[in-house]
Amino acid sequence: MSCQCGCGQDDAAKKEALEKVFEQYRGTKGALIPLLQEAQEIYGYLPGEVMQRIAAELKVPFSKVFGVATFYAQFHLKPRGRNIIRICQGTACHVRGAARVFESVSEKLGVGRNETTADLRYTLETVACLGACGLAPVMMVNDDTHGRLTPERAAEVLEQYK
Amino acid sequence: MKSLMDKCCEKCFHSPSSPCQDYIKCRQQGPLCHDDENCRARFKEFLENIHLPADSSRRQVLICAGTGCTSSGSRKLVDALREELARHGLQDKVTVKITGCHGFCEQGPLMIVEPQKVFYTRVQLEDIPEIVASHLVGGQVVERLLYVDPATGEKSLTYETVPFYAKQKRLVLANCGHINPEEIADYVASDGYLALTKALFEMTPEQVIEEVKISGLRGRGGAGFPTGMKWSFVRAAEGDKKYVVCNADEGDPGAFMDRSVLEGDPHAVLEGMLICGYAVGADEGYIYVRAEYPLAIHRLKIAIAQAEECGLLGDNILNSGFNFRIKIKAGAGAFVCGEETALLTSIEGNRGMPRPRPPFPAQKGLWGKPTNINNVETFANVPLIIRNGGAWYAAMGTEKSKGTKIFALTGKVNNTGLVEVPMGITMREIIFGVGGGIRDGKRFKAVQIGGPSGGCLPEEQLDLPIDYESLTSAGAIMGSGGLVVMDETTCMVDVARFFLNFTQAESCGKCTPCREGTKRMLEILTRICEGQGKEEDIETLERLARVVKNTALCGLGQTCPNPILSTLRYFRDEYEAHIRDKRCPARVCQALLVYTINPEKCTGCGSCARACPAGAISGEKKQPHVIDISRCIKCGNCMQKCKFGAVEKA
């Protein structure tokens, strides 16, 4: 499987990183979720082969790994963009117009919820609450939180993420 | 000696491998473990230079680095301020410190100049030179950055006089915004870990539990179970291995108090867990934090490492024979994991689905062992109770709900942010007193309390004293304490649909009432909002809601009908307007709106026609335009584009 994230890092390096993670968690109870989190950190998403490798490592059925990976919102089975946009849809944001912010960003990027732009630059997601309700409406791009958004400003902010 | 936690002199024998019992007292009061007068004098001098929240003679600038202020750009201010101070040769005289959340995120980035307690709001990079030159060098306060009360227009010089803070009683939040959360010494300097030493050396585990029982502390996660009683169950449970779990999976839309406590005062949570571990007989703890809170996870990791380094976590803590370790588990994004049995199964590495209780986690919890689960805020209350005594705590609040509670006040209110108030205060005092009333002079309509599992309370209920029982009887719940204020422009049917949309998406699907019930209720609500409501819908909704409430497996399902039931109870007329008159009184539900152009205001500029994607607007140049209702898709673009306010919706 070749690298799809555009980072140029080759498969061997990723595999090696994954093996290191396995070593770190060997013998730890309840390691499945942290393993999936770390694997996703390395690959950007969870390719089927990686999940199979995790199942073999933990000696659990693949169905269990797949079941856990699809249960939680954090795990992704398809490649994602370099920049993850998460638009808050919490109550405070909702009453202050988060829906319009979402529409404006979605229109600008030409993708819908949980979709990635064709150039893999952005992935657009919504999140139930970012806990920055005082600044509603809010969105998070990667680890940066942007608050007091207007539909226009939200679209502008995205420009700085290449 | 560079930090309060370092050795004070050669005679100081404290090290994590051979911890001294008086370590914490020694750090707070000067060396107790040896009697070198010189060392004492030096240590005293050092202590005086440490910032204490109450009064400090040293000049300090505190900059908030919580998620709110960071997003408003506070990180850049720190470096700029340090540079500017160095330019004036003040780098040794004025300390620049980052702190956790002050709770007044609305006005961020926030800056406090101590010891005068001057409170600057919305500080920008350009303001730094003026603050340094005028205030820190010249002693002249920069007036234009002071907080202005929107109601009276008065300026507040210090944070103590800002109405938002003046009306609160900040106990759990006392350190937030005043100490550096990434520095254990700051926490120790403000009496941190004193409660732990008191518990370990002066009290038996039973006495600790008794003290918590006397305090009347109830679980701050929402259900309000008496904390002391829960601890005594875990203590009494049989098992050689027990766990303490901190629930920091704050998933409620509109609540962020746990995040702020973790970011602003992480050691208080660790200390609470340590005391709990000692009381119930556990030696291992987990903190289950949402992955959406990267800063909280980062600060917790630092706090745990520092506490381990100082011998306050690990084996043989302070030479007492008590062992306790804490691990962080990052959640993976599932609201249902806030439910205790789901949270535990998630730590074990499974799909986070709840299971029926009993057995309660106190008997059979993590990996089948007795487990004590409390919320972040509950743990943060514990050091205060042990330090000041249960009776002190019980003196605050109402008969059945003691102490203070933190609320996240958001929505259409002037002052949004974190508010800590004594239990028993009325909703009106919070919204109109601390919160400063409704934005833009609009009318208050409802307050949503308790997140997706809570309810909407109308104007008539504003004088209700806030405690667990009265909220439940009014159809809401304390929940995590999210308060979302809504004004006349909020549609209550739309709000109910919003919450159902959330709970439907977050239902784990294990039990039928929740999986199917939420879906059907959401379908009905969506239909009503889209103008397709039927006469019998209200009755069906009520019946469904009752069934789900009574038969769902866990808290998520049992409480998810609350938004529907409470809006039906207090705002039934809005449902009826949607269904019978096909009208949305708050003008929110798109499908029910009719856009028209007021010919008296229209100048015929044509910008509305250009913005209309459906080509529904026509008219001559410089003549009033008209909207063809049959072609209008109700997107509202025309209204946004019109500079003259000529487009109206009804």
PDB file of C-alpha atoms in Angstrom, chain B residues 457-574:
ATOM      1  CA  LEU B 457     -37.331  26.583  31.334  1.00  0.00           C
ATOM      2  CA  PRO B 458     -39.481  29.644  30.523  1.00  0.00           C
ATOM      3  CA  GLU B 459     -39.656  33.086  32.113  1.00  0.00           C
ATOM      4  CA  GLU B 460     -42.126  31.917  34.829  1.00  0.00           C
ATOM      5  CA  GLN B 461     -39.505  29.512  36.174  1.00  0.00           C
ATOM      6  CA  LEU B 462     -36.699  32.063  36.471  1.00  0.00           C
ATOM      7  CA  ASP B 463     -37.150  32.528  40.204  1.00  0.00           C
ATOM      8  CA  LEU B 464     -36.700  28.832  40.811  1.00  0.00           C
ATOM      9  CA  PRO B 465     -33.843  28.219  43.266  1.00  0.00           C
ATOM     10  CA  ILE B 466     -31.216  26.071  41.583  1.00  0.00           C
ATOM     11  CA  ASP B 467     -30.809  22.740  43.310  1.00  0.00           C
ATOM     12  CA  TYR B 468     -31.121  19.138  42.176  1.00  0.00           C
ATOM     13  CA  GLU B 469     -34.698  18.592  43.369  1.00  0.00           C
ATOM     14  CA  SER B 470     -36.365  21.779  42.189  1.00  0.00           C
ATOM     15  CA  LEU B 471     -34.801  21.485  38.731  1.00  0.00           C
ATOM     16  CA  THR B 472     -36.064  17.937  38.364  1.00  0.00           C
ATOM     17  CA  SER B 473     -39.562  18.946  39.413  1.00  0.00           C
ATOM     18  CA  ALA B 474     -39.532  21.724  36.806  1.00  0.00           C
ATOM     19  CA  GLY B 475     -38.721  19.190  34.081  1.00  0.00           C
ATOM     20  CA  ALA B 476     -35.016  19.957  33.683  1.00  0.00           C
ATOM     21  CA  ILE B 477     -31.933  18.485  35.339  1.00  0.00           C
ATOM     22  CA  MET B 478     -28.744  19.886  36.802  1.00  0.00           C
ATOM     23  CA  GLY B 479     -26.762  17.807  34.315  1.00  0.00           C
ATOM     24  CA  SER B 480     -23.270  19.024  33.810  1.00  0.00           C
ATOM     25  CA  GLY B 481     -24.429  22.600  34.322  1.00  0.00           C
ATOM     26  CA  GLY B 482     -24.595  24.001  30.826  1.00  0.00           C
ATOM     27  CA  LEU B 483     -26.908  27.015  30.695  1.00  0.00           C
ATOM     28  CA  VAL B 484     -27.835  28.142  27.206  1.00  0.00           C
ATOM     29  CA  VAL B 485     -29.866  31.323  27.180  1.00  0.00           C
ATOM     30  CA  MET B 486     -32.332  31.789  24.341  1.00  0.00           C
ATOM     31  CA  ASP B 487     -34.110  34.942  23.272  1.00  0.00           C
ATOM     32  CA  GLU B 488     -37.219  35.608  21.216  1.00  0.00           C
ATOM     33  CA  THR B 489     -35.395  34.733  17.990  1.00  0.00           C
ATOM     34  CA  THR B 490     -35.002  31.083  19.019  1.00  0.00           C
ATOM     35  CA  CYS B 491     -37.593  28.566  17.884  1.00  0.00           C
ATOM     36  CA  MET B 492     -38.300  26.024  20.607  1.00  0.00           C
ATOM     37  CA  VAL B 493     -39.375  23.285  18.195  1.00  0.00           C
ATOM     38  CA  ASP B 494     -36.112  23.781  16.338  1.00  0.00           C
ATOM     39  CA  VAL B 495     -34.210  23.543  19.639  1.00  0.00           C
ATOM     40  CA  ALA B 496     -35.934  20.281  20.533  1.00  0.00           C
ATOM     41  CA  ARG B 497     -35.112  18.956  17.061  1.00  0.00           C
ATOM     42  CA  PHE B 498     -31.510  20.078  17.475  1.00  0.00           C
ATOM     43  CA  PHE B 499     -31.086  18.056  20.675  1.00  0.00           C
ATOM     44  CA  LEU B 500     -32.856  15.022  19.287  1.00  0.00           C
ATOM     45  CA  ASN B 501     -30.622  15.175  16.251  1.00  0.00           C
ATOM     46  CA  PHE B 502     -27.679  15.026  18.627  1.00  0.00           C
ATOM     47  CA  THR B 503     -28.930  12.217  20.858  1.00  0.00           C
ATOM     48  CA  GLN B 504     -30.121  10.228  17.861  1.00  0.00           C
ATOM     49  CA  ALA B 505     -26.654  10.408  16.327  1.00  0.00           C
ATOM     50  CA  GLU B 506     -24.989   9.569  19.631  1.00  0.00           C
ATOM     51  CA  SER B 507     -27.273   6.714  20.690  1.00  0.00           C
ATOM     52  CA  CYS B 508     -25.103   3.619  20.871  1.00  0.00           C
ATOM     53  CA  GLY B 509     -27.912   1.472  19.494  1.00  0.00           C
ATOM     54  CA  LYS B 510     -27.776  -1.234  22.122  1.00  0.00           C
ATOM     55  CA  CYS B 511     -31.337  -0.877  23.410  1.00  0.00           C
ATOM     56  CA  THR B 512     -34.399  -0.586  21.186  1.00  0.00           C
ATOM     57  CA  PRO B 513     -36.244   2.282  22.924  1.00  0.00           C
ATOM     58  CA  CYS B 514     -33.297   4.602  22.479  1.00  0.00           C
ATOM     59  CA  ARG B 515     -32.231   3.415  19.026  1.00  0.00           C
ATOM     60  CA  GLU B 516     -35.702   3.427  17.466  1.00  0.00           C
ATOM     61  CA  GLY B 517     -37.405   5.953  19.741  1.00  0.00           C
ATOM     62  CA  THR B 518     -34.977   8.782  19.115  1.00  0.00           C
ATOM     63  CA  LYS B 519     -35.158   8.178  15.378  1.00  0.00           C
ATOM     64  CA  ARG B 520     -38.948   8.296  15.253  1.00  0.00           C
ATOM     65  CA  MET B 521     -39.137  11.351  17.507  1.00  0.00           C
ATOM     66  CA  LEU B 522     -36.583  13.121  15.346  1.00  0.00           C
ATOM     67  CA  GLU B 523     -38.592  12.303  12.218  1.00  0.00           C
ATOM     68  CA  ILE B 524     -41.710  13.844  13.730  1.00  0.00           C
ATOM     69  CA  LEU B 525     -39.881  16.965  14.872  1.00  0.00           C
ATOM     70  CA  THR B 526     -38.221  17.410  11.488  1.00  0.00           C
ATOM     71  CA  ARG B 527     -41.598  17.098   9.817  1.00  0.00           C
ATOM     72  CA  ILE B 528     -43.079  19.747  12.089  1.00  0.00           C
ATOM     73  CA  CYS B 529     -40.176  22.117  11.386  1.00  0.00           C
ATOM     74  CA  GLU B 530     -40.618  21.591   7.672  1.00  0.00           C
ATOM     75  CA  GLY B 531     -44.265  22.523   7.818  1.00  0.00           C
ATOM     76  CA  GLN B 532     -45.555  18.973   7.338  1.00  0.00           C
ATOM     77  CA  GLY B 533     -46.764  18.539  10.918  1.00  0.00           C
ATOM     78  CA  LYS B 534     -49.985  16.605  11.540  1.00  0.00           C
ATOM     79  CA  GLU B 535     -52.570  17.212  14.216  1.00  0.00           C
ATOM     80  CA  GLU B 536     -51.817  13.977  16.087  1.00  0.00           C
ATOM     81  CA  ASP B 537     -48.026  14.584  16.146  1.00  0.00           C
ATOM     82  CA  ILE B 538     -47.970  16.214  19.578  1.00  0.00           C
ATOM     83  CA  GLU B 539     -49.786  13.296  21.161  1.00  0.00           C
ATOM     84  CA  THR B 540     -47.536  10.732  19.455  1.00  0.00           C
ATOM     85  CA  LEU B 541     -44.445  12.647  20.539  1.00  0.00           C
ATOM     86  CA  GLU B 542     -45.594  12.735  24.141  1.00  0.00           C
ATOM     87  CA  ARG B 543     -46.307   9.015  24.172  1.00  0.00           C
ATOM     88  CA  LEU B 544     -43.015   8.092  22.538  1.00  0.00           C
ATOM     89  CA  ALA B 545     -41.093  10.365  24.871  1.00  0.00           C
ATOM     90  CA  ARG B 546     -42.622   8.711  27.951  1.00  0.00           C
ATOM     91  CA  VAL B 547     -41.883   5.217  26.657  1.00  0.00           C
ATOM     92  CA  VAL B 548     -38.238   6.032  25.906  1.00  0.00           C
ATOM     93  CA  LYS B 549     -37.822   7.795  29.248  1.00  0.00           C
ATOM     94  CA  ASN B 550     -39.168   4.810  31.168  1.00  0.00           C
ATOM     95  CA  THR B 551     -37.607   1.946  29.275  1.00  0.00           C
ATOM     96  CA  ALA B 552     -34.175   3.001  27.956  1.00  0.00           C
ATOM     97  CA  LEU B 553     -31.122   1.229  29.322  1.00  0.00           C
ATOM     98  CA  CYS B 554     -28.920   4.138  30.344  1.00  0.00           C
ATOM     99  CA  GLY B 555     -28.963   7.797  31.209  1.00  0.00           C
ATOM    100  CA  LEU B 556     -28.641   8.919  27.605  1.00  0.00           C
ATOM    101  CA  GLY B 557     -31.912   7.310  26.577  1.00  0.00           C
ATOM    102  CA  GLN B 558     -33.741   7.999  29.818  1.00  0.00           C
ATOM    103  CA  THR B 559     -33.105  11.718  29.608  1.00  0.00           C
ATOM    104  CA  CYS B 560     -33.095  12.408  25.868  1.00  0.00           C
ATOM    105  CA  PRO B 561     -36.869  13.080  25.754  1.00  0.00           C
ATOM    106  CA  ASN B 562     -36.454  15.907  28.320  1.00  0.00           C
ATOM    107  CA  PRO B 563     -35.997  18.663  25.715  1.00  0.00           C
ATOM    108  CA  ILE B 564     -39.194  17.516  23.973  1.00  0.00           C
ATOM    109  CA  LEU B 565     -41.228  17.101  27.144  1.00  0.00           C
ATOM    110  CA  SER B 566     -40.129  20.420  28.619  1.00  0.00           C
ATOM    111  CA  THR B 567     -40.744  22.402  25.431  1.00  0.00           C
ATOM    112  CA  LEU B 568     -44.130  20.730  25.066  1.00  0.00           C
ATOM    113  CA  ARG B 569     -44.909  21.647  28.663  1.00  0.00           C
ATOM    114  CA  TYR B 570     -43.950  25.304  28.431  1.00  0.00           C
ATOM    115  CA  PHE B 571     -44.098  26.164  24.734  1.00  0.00           C
ATOM    116  CA  ARG B 572     -46.922  24.021  23.398  1.00  0.00           C
ATOM    117  CA  ASP B 573     -48.334  27.023  21.540  1.00  0.00           C
ATOM    118  CA  GLU B 574     -45.239  27.107  19.319  1.00  0.00           C
TER     119      GLU B 574
END
